[in-house]
mmCIF file of C-alpha atoms in Angstrom:
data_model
loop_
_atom_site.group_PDB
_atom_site.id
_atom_site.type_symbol
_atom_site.label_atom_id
_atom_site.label_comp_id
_atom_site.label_asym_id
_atom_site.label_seq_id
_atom_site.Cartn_x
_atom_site.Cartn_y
_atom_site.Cartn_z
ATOM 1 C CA UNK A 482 -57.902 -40.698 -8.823
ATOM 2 C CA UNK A 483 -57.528 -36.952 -9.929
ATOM 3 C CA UNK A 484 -56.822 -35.471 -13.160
ATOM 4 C CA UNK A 485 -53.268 -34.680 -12.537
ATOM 5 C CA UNK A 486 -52.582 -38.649 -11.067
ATOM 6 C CA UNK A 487 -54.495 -40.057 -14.321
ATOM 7 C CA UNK A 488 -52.703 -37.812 -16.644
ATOM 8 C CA UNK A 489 -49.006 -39.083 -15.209
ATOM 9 C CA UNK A 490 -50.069 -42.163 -15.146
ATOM 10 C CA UNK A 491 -51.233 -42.054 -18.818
ATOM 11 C CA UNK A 492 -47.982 -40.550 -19.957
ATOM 12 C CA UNK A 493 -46.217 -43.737 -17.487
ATOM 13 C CA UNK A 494 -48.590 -46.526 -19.416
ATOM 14 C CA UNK A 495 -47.839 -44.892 -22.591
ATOM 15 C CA UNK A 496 -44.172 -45.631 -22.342
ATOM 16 C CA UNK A 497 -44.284 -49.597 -23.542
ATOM 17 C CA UNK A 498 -46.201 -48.303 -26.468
ATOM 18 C CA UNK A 499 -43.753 -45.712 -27.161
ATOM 19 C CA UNK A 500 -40.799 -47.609 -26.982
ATOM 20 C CA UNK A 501 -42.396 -50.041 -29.766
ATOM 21 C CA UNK A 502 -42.850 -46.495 -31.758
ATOM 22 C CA UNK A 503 -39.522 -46.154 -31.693
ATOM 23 C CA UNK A 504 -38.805 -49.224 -32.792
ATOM 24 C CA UNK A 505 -41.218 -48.515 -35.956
ATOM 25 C CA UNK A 506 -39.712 -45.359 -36.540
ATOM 26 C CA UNK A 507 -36.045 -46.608 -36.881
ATOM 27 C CA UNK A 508 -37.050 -49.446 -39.388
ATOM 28 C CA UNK A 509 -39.275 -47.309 -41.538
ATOM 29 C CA UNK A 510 -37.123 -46.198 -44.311
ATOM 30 C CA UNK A 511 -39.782 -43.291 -44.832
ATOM 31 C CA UNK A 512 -41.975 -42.025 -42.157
ATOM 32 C CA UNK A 513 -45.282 -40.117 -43.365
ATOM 33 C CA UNK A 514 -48.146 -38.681 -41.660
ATOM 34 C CA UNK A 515 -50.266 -41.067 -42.421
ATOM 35 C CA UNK A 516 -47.871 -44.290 -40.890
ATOM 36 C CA UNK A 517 -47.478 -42.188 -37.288
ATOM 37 C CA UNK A 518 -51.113 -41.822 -37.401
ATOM 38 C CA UNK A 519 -51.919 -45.669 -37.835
ATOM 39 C CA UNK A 520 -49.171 -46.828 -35.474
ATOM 40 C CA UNK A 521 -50.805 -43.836 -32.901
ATOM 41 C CA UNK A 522 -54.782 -44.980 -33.281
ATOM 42 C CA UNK A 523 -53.626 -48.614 -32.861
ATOM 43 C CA UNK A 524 -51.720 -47.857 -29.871
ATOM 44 C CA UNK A 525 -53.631 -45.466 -28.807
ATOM 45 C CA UNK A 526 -57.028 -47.198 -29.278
ATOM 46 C CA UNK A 527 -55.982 -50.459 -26.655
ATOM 47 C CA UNK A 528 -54.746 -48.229 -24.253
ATOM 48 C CA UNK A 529 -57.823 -46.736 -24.026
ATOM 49 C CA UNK A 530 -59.874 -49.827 -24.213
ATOM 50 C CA UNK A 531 -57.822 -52.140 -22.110
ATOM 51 C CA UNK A 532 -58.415 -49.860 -18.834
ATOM 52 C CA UNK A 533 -61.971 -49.844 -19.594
ATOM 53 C CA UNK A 534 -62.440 -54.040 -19.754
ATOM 54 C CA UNK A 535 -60.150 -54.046 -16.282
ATOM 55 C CA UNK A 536 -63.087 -51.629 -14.819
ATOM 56 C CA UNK A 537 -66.014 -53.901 -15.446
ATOM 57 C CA UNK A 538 -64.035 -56.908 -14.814
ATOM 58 C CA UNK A 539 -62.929 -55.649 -11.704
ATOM 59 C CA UNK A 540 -66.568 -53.497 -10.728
ATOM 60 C CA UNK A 541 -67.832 -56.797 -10.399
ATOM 61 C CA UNK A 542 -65.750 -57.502 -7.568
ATOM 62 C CA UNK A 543 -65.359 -54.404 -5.257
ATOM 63 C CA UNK A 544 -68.138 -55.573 -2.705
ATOM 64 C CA UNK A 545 -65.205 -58.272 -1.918
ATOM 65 C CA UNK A 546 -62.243 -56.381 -2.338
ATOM 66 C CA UNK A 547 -63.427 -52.953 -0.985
ATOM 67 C CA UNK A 548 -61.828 -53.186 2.224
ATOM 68 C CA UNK A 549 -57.814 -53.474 0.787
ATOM 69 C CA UNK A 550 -58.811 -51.773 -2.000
ATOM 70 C CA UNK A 551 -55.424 -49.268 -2.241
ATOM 71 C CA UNK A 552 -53.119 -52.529 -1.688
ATOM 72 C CA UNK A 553 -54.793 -54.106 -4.410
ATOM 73 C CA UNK A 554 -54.532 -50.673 -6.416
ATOM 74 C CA UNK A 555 -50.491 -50.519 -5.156
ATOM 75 C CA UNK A 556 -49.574 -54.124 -5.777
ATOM 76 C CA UNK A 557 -51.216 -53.904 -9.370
ATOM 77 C CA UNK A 558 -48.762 -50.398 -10.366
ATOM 78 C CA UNK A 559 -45.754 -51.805 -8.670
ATOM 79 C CA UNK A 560 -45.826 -55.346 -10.323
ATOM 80 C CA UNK A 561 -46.759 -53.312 -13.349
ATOM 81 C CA UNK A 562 -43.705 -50.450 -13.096
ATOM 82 C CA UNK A 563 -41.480 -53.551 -11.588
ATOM 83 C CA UNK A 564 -41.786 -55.609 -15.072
ATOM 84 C CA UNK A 565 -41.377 -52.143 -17.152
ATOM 85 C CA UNK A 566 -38.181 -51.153 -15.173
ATOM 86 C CA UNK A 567 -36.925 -54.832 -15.820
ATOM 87 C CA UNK A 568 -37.291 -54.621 -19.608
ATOM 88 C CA UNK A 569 -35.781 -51.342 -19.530
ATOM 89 C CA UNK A 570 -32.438 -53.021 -18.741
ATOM 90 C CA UNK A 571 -33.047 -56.638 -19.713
ATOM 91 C CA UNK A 572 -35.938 -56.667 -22.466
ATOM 92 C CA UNK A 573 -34.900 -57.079 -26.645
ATOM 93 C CA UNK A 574 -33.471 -54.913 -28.239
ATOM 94 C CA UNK A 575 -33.739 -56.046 -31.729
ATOM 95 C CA UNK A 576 -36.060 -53.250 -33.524
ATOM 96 C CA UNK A 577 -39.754 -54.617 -35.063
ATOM 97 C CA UNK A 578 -39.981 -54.351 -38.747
ATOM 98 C CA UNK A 579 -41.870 -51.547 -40.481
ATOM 99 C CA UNK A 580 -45.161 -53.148 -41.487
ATOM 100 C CA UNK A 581 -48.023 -51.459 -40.425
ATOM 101 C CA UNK A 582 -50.116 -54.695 -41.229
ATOM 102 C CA UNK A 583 -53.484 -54.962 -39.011
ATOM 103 C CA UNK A 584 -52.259 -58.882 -38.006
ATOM 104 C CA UNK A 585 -48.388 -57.583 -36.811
ATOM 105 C CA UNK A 586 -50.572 -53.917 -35.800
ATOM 106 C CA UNK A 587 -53.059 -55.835 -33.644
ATOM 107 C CA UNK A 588 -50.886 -57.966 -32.041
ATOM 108 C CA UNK A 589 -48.390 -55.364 -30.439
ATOM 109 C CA UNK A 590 -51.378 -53.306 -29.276
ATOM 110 C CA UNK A 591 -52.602 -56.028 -27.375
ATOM 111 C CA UNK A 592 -49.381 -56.390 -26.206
ATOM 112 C CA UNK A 593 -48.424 -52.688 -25.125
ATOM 113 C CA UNK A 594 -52.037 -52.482 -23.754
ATOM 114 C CA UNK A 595 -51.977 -55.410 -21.070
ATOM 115 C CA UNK A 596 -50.717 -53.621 -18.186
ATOM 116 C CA UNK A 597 -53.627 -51.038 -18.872
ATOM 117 C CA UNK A 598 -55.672 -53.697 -18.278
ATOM 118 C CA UNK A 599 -54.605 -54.422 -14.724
ATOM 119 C CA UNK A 600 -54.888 -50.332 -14.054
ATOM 120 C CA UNK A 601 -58.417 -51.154 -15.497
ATOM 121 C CA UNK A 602 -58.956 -52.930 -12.331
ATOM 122 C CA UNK A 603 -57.085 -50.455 -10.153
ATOM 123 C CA UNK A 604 -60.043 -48.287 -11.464
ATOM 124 C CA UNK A 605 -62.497 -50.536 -9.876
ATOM 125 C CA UNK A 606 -60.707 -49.741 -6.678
ATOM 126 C CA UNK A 607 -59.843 -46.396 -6.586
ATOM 127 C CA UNK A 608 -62.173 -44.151 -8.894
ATOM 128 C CA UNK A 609 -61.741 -41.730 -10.978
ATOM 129 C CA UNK A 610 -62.547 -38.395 -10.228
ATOM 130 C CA UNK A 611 -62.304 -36.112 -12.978
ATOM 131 C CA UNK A 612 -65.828 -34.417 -13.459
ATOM 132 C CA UNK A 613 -66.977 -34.023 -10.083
ATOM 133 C CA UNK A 614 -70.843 -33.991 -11.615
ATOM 134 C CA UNK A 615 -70.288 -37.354 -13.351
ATOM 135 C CA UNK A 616 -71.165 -40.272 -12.465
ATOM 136 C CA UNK A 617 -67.917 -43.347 -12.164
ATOM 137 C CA UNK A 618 -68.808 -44.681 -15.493
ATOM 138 C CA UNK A 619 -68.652 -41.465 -17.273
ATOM 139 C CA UNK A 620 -65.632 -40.247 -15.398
ATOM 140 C CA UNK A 621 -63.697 -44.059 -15.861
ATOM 141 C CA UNK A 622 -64.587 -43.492 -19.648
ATOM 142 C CA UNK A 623 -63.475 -40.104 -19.618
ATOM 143 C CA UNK A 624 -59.935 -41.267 -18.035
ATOM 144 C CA UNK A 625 -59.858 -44.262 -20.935
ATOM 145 C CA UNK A 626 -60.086 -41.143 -23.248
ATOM 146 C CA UNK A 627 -57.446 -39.378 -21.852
ATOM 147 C CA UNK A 628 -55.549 -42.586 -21.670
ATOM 148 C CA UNK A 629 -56.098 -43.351 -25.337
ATOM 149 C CA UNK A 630 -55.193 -39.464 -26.712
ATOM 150 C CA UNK A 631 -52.399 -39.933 -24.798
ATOM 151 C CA UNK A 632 -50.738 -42.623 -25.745
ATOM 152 C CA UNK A 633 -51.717 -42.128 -29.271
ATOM 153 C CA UNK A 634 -49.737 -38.522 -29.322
ATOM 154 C CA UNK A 635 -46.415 -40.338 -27.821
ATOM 155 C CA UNK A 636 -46.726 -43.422 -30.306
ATOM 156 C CA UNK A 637 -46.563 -40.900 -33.234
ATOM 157 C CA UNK A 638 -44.166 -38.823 -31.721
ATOM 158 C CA UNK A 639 -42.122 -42.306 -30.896
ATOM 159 C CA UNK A 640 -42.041 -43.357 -34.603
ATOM 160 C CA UNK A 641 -40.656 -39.722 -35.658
ATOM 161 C CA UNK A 642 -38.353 -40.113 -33.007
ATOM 162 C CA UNK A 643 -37.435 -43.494 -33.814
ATOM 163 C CA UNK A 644 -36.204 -42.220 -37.560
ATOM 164 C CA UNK A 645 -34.273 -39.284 -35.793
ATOM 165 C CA UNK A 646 -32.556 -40.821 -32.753
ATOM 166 C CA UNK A 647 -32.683 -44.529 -32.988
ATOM 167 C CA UNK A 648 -32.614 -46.371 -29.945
ATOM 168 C CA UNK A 649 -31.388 -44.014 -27.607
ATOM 169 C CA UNK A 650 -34.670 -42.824 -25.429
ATOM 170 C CA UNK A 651 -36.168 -46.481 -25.673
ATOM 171 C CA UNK A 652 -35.325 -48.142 -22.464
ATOM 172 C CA UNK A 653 -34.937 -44.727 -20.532
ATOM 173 C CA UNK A 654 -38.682 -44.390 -21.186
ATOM 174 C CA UNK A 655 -39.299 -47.667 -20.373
ATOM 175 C CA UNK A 656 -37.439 -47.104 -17.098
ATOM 176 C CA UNK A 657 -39.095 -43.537 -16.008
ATOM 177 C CA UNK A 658 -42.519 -44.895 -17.110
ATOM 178 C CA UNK A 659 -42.141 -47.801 -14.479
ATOM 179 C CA UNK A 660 -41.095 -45.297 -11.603
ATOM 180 C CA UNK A 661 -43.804 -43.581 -12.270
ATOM 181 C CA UNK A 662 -46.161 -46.489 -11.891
ATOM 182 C CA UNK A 663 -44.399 -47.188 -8.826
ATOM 183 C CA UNK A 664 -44.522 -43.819 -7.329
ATOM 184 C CA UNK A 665 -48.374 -43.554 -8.059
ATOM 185 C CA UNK A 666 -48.910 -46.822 -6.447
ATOM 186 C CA UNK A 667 -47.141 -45.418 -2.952
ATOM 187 C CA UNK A 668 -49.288 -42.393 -2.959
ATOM 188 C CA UNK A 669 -52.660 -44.254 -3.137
ATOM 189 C CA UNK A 670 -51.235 -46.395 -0.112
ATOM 190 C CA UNK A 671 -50.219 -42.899 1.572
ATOM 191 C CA UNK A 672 -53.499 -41.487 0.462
ATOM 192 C CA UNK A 673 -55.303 -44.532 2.145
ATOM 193 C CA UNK A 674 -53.604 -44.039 5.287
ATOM 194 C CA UNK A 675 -54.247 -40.063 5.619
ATOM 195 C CA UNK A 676 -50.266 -39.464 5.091
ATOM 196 C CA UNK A 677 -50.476 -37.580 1.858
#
């Protein structure tokens, strides 16, 4: 997996995290600094770790699961985009409260951060390839990075957008991240097969 792929699909995982910013943003009655940065480094901070856990878990397998490898890599991103796409027109809309306790904080990281750890294991099968130099390890912990600063930046930008527009982006982010999970999933299968 190349920069460009890993950066989409940071900006696609990022998009259950940021609708939940959103949601933050439109029930804070005064947004600061300080309360994007906490809701960001929460976020932020599974995302990044989630994909990393899915790598060992799944490193520990690719001797058996070498040979479909990219299915395992496509059905993981489709399932994934599939379920974001579906709670992009069917999920709750009621809005979280504003705390910003660790318990409530915790919580909805682990939550936003589960389908990062299935792409965790997508890692396993298709590396990353960022620093051509590096090793897998250092280049999968370099893409959890990138993962991490990613979604961090879009949860604090979701909670300021949250006070400003409400509702409005929430599901269509929801909804474009999942086609983009989708559409990354087809072009490891094309890659696999020498089409793309």
């Amino acid at each position: 997996m190349d920069l460009a792929t890993l950066s989409v699909l940071a900006v696609a995982l990022s998009m259950d995290a940021f609708a939940v910013s959103v949601c933050k943003g439109l029930a804070m009655k005064k947004i600061t600094v300080f309360k994007c940065l906490i809701v960001g480094l929460w976020f932020g901070g599974f995302q990044g770790l989630m994909p990393f856990i899915g790598f060992v878990l799944g490193s520990r397998f690719t001797d058996l699961i070498e040979s479909f490898s990219a299915w395992i890599a496509f059905i993981l991103l489709a399932a994934i985009g599939a379920n974001m796409i579906k709670e992009a027109f069917w999920g709750k809309e009621e809005c979280e409260n504003d705390s910003l306790r660790v318990r409530e904080m915790f919580l909805l990281a682990v939550a936003t951060s589960i389908d990062a750890l299935a792409v965790g294991i997508t890692f396993a099968c298709v590396p990353v390839t960022i620093l051509t130099a590096a090793g897998v390890l250092v280049n999968t912990l370099t893409g959890c990075i990138i993962i991490a600063a990613t979604t961090c930046i879009l949860s604090m930008a979701g909670v300021k957008a949250g006070s400003i527009f409400g509702m409005k982006y929430k599901s269509r982010a929801e909804f474009a991240g999942g086609i983009v999970l989708i559409v990354i999933g087809l072009k490891i299968i094309l890659e696999h097969f020498g089409i793309l």
